[in-house]
mmCIF file of C-alpha atoms in Angstrom:
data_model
loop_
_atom_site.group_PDB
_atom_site.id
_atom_site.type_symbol
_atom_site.label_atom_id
_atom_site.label_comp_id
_atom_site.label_asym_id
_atom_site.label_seq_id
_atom_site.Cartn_x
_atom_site.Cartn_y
_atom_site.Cartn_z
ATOM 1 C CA UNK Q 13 120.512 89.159 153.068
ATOM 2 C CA UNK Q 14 123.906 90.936 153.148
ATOM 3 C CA UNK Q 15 124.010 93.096 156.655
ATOM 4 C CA UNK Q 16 126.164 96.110 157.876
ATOM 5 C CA UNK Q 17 125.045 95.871 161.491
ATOM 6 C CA UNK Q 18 125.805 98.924 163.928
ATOM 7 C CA UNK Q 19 125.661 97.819 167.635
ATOM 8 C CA UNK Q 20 123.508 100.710 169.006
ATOM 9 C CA UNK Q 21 120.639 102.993 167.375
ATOM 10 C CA UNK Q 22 120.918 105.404 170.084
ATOM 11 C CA UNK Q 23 124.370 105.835 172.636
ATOM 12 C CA UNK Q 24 124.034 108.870 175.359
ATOM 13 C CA UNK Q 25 127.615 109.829 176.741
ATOM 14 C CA UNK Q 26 129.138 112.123 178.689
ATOM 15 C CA UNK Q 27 131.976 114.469 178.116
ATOM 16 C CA UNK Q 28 135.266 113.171 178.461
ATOM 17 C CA UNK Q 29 134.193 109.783 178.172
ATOM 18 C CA UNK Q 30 135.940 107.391 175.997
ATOM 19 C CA UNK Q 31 133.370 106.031 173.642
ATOM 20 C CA UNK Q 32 133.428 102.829 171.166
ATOM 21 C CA UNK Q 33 130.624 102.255 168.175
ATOM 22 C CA UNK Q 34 131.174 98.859 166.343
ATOM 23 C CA UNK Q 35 130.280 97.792 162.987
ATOM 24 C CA UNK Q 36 129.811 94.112 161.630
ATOM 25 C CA UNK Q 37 129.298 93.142 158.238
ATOM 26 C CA UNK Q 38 128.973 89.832 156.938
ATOM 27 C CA UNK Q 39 130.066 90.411 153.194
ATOM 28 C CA UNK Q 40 133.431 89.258 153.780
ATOM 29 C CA UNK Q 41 134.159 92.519 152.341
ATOM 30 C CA UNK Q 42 137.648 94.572 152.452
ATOM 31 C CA UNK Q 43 136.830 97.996 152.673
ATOM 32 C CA UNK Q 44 135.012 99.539 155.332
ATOM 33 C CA UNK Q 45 134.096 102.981 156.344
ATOM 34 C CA UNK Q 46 133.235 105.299 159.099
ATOM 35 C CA UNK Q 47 130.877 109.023 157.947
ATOM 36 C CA UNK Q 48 129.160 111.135 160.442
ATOM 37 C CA UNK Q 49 125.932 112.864 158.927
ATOM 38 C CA UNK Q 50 124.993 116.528 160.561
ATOM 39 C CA UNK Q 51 122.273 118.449 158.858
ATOM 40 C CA UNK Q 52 123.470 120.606 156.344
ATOM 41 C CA UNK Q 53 126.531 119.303 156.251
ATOM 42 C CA UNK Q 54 126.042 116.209 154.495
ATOM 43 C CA UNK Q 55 127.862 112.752 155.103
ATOM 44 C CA UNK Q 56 131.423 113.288 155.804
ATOM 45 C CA UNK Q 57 134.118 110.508 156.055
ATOM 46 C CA UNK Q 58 136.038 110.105 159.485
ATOM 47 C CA UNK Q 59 138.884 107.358 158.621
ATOM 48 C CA UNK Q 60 138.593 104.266 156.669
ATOM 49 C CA UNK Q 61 140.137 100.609 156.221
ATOM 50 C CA UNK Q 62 141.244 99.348 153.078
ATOM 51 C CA UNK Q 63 142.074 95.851 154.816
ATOM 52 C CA UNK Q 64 142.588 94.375 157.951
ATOM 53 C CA UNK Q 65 144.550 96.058 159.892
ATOM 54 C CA UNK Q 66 145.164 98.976 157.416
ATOM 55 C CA UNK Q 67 143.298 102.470 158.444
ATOM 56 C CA UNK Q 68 143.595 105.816 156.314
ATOM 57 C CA UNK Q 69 142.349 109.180 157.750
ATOM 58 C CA UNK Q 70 139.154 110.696 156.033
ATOM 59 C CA UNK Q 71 138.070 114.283 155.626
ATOM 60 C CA UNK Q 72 137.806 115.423 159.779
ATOM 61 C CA UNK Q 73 139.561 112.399 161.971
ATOM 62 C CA UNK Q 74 140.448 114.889 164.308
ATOM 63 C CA UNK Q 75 138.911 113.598 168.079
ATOM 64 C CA UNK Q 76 138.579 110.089 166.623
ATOM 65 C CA UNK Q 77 140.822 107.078 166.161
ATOM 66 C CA UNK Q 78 139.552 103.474 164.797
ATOM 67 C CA UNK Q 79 140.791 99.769 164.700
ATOM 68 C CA UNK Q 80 140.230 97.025 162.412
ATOM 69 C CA UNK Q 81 141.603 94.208 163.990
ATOM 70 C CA UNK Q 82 139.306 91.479 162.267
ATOM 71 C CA UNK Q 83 137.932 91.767 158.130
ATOM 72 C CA UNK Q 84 134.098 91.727 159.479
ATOM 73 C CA UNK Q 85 134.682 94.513 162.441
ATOM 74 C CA UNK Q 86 135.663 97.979 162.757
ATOM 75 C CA UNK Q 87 135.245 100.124 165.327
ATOM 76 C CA UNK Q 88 134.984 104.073 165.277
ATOM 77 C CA UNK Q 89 136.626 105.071 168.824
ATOM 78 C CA UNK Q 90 136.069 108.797 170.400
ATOM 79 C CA UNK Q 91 139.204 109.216 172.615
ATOM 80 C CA UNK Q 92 137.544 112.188 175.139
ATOM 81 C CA UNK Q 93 133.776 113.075 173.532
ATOM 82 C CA UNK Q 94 133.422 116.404 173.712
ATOM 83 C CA UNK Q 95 129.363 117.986 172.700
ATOM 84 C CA UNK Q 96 130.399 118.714 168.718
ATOM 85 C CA UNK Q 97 130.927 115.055 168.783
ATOM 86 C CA UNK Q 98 126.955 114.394 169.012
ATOM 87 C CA UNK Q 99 125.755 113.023 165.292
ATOM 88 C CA UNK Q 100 124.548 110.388 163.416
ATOM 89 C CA UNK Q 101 127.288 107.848 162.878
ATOM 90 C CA UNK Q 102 127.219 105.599 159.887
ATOM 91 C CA UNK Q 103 129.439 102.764 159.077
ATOM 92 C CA UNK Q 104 129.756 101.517 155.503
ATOM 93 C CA UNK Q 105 131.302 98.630 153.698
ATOM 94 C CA UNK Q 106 132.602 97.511 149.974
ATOM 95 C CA UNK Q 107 134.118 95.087 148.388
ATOM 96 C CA UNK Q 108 136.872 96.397 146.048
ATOM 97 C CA UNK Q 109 135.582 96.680 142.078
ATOM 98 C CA UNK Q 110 132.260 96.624 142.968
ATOM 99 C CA UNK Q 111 131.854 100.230 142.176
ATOM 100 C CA UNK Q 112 128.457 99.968 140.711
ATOM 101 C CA UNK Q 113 126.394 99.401 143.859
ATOM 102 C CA UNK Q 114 128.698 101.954 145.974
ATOM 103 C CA UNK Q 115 128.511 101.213 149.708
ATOM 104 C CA UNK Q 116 125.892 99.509 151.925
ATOM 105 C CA UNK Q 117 125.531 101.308 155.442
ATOM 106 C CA UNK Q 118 124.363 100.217 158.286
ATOM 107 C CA UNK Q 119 121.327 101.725 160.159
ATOM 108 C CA UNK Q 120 123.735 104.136 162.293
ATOM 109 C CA UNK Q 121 124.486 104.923 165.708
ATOM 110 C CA UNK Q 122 123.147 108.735 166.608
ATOM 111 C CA UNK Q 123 125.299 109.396 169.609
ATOM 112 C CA UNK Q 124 123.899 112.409 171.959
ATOM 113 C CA UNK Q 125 127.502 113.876 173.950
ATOM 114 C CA UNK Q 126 126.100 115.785 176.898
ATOM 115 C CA UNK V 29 135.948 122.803 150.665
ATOM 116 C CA UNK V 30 132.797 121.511 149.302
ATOM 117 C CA UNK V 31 133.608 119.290 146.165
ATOM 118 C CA UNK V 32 130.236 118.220 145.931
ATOM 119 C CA UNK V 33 127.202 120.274 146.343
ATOM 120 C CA UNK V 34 123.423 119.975 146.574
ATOM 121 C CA UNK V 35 122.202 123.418 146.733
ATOM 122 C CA UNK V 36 118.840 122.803 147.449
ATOM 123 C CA UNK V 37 117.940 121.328 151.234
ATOM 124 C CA UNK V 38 114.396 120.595 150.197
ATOM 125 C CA UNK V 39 112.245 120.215 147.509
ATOM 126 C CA UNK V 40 108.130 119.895 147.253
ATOM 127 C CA UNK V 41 106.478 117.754 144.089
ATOM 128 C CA UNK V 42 103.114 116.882 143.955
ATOM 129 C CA UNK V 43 102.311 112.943 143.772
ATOM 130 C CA UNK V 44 102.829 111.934 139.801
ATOM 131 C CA UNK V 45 104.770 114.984 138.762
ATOM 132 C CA UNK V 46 108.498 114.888 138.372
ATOM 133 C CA UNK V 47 111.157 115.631 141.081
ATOM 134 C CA UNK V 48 114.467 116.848 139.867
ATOM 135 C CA UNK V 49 117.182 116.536 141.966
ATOM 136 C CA UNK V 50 120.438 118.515 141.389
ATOM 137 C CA UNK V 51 124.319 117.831 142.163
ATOM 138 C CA UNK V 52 127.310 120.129 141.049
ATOM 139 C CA UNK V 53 130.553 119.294 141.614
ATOM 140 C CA UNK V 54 134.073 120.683 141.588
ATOM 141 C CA UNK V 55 136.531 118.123 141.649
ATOM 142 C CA UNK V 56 137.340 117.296 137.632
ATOM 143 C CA UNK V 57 139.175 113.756 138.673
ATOM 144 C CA UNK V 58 135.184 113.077 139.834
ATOM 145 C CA UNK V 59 134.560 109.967 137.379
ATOM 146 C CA UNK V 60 131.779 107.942 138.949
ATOM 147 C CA UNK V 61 128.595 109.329 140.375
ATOM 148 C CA UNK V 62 126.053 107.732 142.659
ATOM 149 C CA UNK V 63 122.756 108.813 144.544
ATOM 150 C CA UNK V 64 121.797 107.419 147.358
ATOM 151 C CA UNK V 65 117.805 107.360 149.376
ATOM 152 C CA UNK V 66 117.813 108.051 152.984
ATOM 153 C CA UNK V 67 114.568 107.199 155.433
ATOM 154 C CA UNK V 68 115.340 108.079 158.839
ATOM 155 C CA UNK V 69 116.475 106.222 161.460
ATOM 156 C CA UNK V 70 118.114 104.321 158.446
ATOM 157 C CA UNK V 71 121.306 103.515 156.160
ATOM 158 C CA UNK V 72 121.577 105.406 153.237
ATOM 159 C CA UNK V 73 120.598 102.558 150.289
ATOM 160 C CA UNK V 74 122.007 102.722 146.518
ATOM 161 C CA UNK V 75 119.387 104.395 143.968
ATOM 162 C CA UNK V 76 121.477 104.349 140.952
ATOM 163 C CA UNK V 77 124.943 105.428 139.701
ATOM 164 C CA UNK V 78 126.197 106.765 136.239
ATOM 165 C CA UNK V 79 129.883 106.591 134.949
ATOM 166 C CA UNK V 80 131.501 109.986 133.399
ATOM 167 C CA UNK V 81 131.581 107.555 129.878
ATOM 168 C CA UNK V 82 127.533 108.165 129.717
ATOM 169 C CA UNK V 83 125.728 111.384 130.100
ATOM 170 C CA UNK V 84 122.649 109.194 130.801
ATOM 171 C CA UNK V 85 121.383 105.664 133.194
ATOM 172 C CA UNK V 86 117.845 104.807 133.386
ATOM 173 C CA UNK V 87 116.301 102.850 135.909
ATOM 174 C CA UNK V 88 112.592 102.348 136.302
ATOM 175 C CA UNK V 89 111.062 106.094 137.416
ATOM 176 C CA UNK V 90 114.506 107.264 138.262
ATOM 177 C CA UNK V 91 116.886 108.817 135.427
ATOM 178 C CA UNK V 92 120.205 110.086 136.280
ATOM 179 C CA UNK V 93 122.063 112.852 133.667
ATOM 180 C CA UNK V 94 125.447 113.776 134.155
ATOM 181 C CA UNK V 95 126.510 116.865 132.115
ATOM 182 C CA UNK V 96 130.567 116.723 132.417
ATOM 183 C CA UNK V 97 131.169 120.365 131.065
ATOM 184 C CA UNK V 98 129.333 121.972 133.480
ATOM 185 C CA UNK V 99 130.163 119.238 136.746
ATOM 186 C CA UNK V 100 126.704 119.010 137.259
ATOM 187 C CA UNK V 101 124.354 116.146 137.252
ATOM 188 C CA UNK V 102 120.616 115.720 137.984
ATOM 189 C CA UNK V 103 118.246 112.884 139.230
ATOM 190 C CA UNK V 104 115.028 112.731 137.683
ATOM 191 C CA UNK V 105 111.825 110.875 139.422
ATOM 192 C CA UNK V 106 108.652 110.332 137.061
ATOM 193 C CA UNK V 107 106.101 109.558 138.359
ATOM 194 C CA UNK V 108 106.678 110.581 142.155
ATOM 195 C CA UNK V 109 105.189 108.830 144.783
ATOM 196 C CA UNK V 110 104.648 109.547 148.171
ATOM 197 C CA UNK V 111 107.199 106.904 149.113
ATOM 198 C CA UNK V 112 109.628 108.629 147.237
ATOM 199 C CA UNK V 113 110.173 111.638 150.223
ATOM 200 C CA UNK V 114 113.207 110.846 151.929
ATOM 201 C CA UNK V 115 116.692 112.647 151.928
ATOM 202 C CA UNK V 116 118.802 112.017 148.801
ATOM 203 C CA UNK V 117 122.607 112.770 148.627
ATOM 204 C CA UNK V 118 124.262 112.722 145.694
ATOM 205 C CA UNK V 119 128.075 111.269 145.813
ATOM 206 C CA UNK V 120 131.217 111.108 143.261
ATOM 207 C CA UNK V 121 134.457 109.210 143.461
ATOM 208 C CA UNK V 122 138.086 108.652 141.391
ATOM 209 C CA UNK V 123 137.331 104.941 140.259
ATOM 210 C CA UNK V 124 141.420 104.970 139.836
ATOM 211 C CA UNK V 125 143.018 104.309 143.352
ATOM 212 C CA UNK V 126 142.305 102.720 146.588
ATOM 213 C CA UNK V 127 138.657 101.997 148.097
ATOM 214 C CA UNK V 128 137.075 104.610 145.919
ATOM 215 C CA UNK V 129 136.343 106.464 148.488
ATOM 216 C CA UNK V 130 132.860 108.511 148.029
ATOM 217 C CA UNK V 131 132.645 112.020 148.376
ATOM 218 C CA UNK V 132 129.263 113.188 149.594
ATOM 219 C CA UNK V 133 127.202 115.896 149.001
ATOM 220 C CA UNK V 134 124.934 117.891 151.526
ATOM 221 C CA UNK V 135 121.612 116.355 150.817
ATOM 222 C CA UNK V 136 118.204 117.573 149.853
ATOM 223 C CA UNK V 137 115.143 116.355 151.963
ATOM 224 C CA UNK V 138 112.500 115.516 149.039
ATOM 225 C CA UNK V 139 108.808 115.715 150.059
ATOM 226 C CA UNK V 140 106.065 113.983 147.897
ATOM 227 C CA UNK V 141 102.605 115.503 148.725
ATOM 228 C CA UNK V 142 99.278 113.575 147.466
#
């Protein structure tokens, strides 16, 4: 069974800290995608990778940076969390043209910044 | 800017009776719709998808209609069931350009009651 695999369910930091969530997925596919879900709000994209390597900024990358340095892995990094930072993170992957079934996600990381 | 919206948060059926789900959107380059099921503590996982060529897709219980003129499109659930009551977002992309990124809407938390 195809997996998007987020390293933690639950992550308590503290302000200022530099924090790292990783995602894994075993598709072998190209895109991949970071979204942070907030109640009434919605899902809304951070940054995302088209490729190895290649990273695009989403809809609020501001506080955030990421690196894809390998096709299966990318990593959502919080340079200084600050408490607006605390969500549910959710990494998501595709493989280009297969529009149909959209993205699978992983389970998510929700991150508590206190 | 909200470019896709899900005005109601939540929404009550009884067990057996339909559940209508509704989406409008704003964004007229919007050419491929999705909806996607959300338990908690989990991924969001594909339900079904309809292209802006078709104002209809069935699947099973679930029937998505997309209505172009007015950027709005519904998802339909006959019969519910109790396992139907989750969070559903509805999402819309540009199939034209890179990784098709989705654009999410806010949600609405669906409750099934026997």
């Amino acid at each position: 069974d195809v997996k998007v695999t987020q390293s933690s369910r639950y992550l308590v930091k503290r302000t200022g800290e530099k924090v790292f969530l990783e995602c894994v997925q075993d598709m072998d596919h190209e895109n991949m995608f970071w979204y942070r879900q907030d109640p009434g709000l919605g899902l809304r994209l951070i940054y995302f990778s088209y490729d190895v390597k290649m990273k695009e900024k989403g809809d609020i990358p501001e506080g955030y940076s990421v690196s894809r340095e390998k096709k299966e892995r990318f990593s959502l990094i919080l340079e200084s969390a600050s408490t607006n930072q605390t969500s549910m993170y959710l990494c998501a992957s595709r493989k280009p043209g297969q529009l149909y079934y959209g993205y699978t996600f992983g389970s998510g990381t929700r991150l508590t910044v206190v | 800017d909200q470019q896709v919206k899900q005005n109601s948060p939540s929404l009550s059926v009884q067990e057996g009776r339909i559940s209508i789900l509704n989406c409008d959107y704003t964004n007229s380059m919007f050419d491929y719709f999705l909806w996607y099921k959300k338990y908690p503590a989990e991924g969001p996982t594909f339900l079904i998808s309809i292209s802006s060529i078709k104002d209809k897709n069935e699947d099973g219980r679930f029937t998505v209609f997309l209505n172009k003129s007015a950027k709005h499109l519904s998802l339909h659930i006959v019969p519910s069931q109790p396992g139907d009551s989750a969070v559903y977002f509805c999402a819309a992309t540009m199939t034209a350009g890179t990784a098709s990124k989705l654009t999410f809407g806010t949600g609405t938390r669906l409750q099934v009651t026997l």
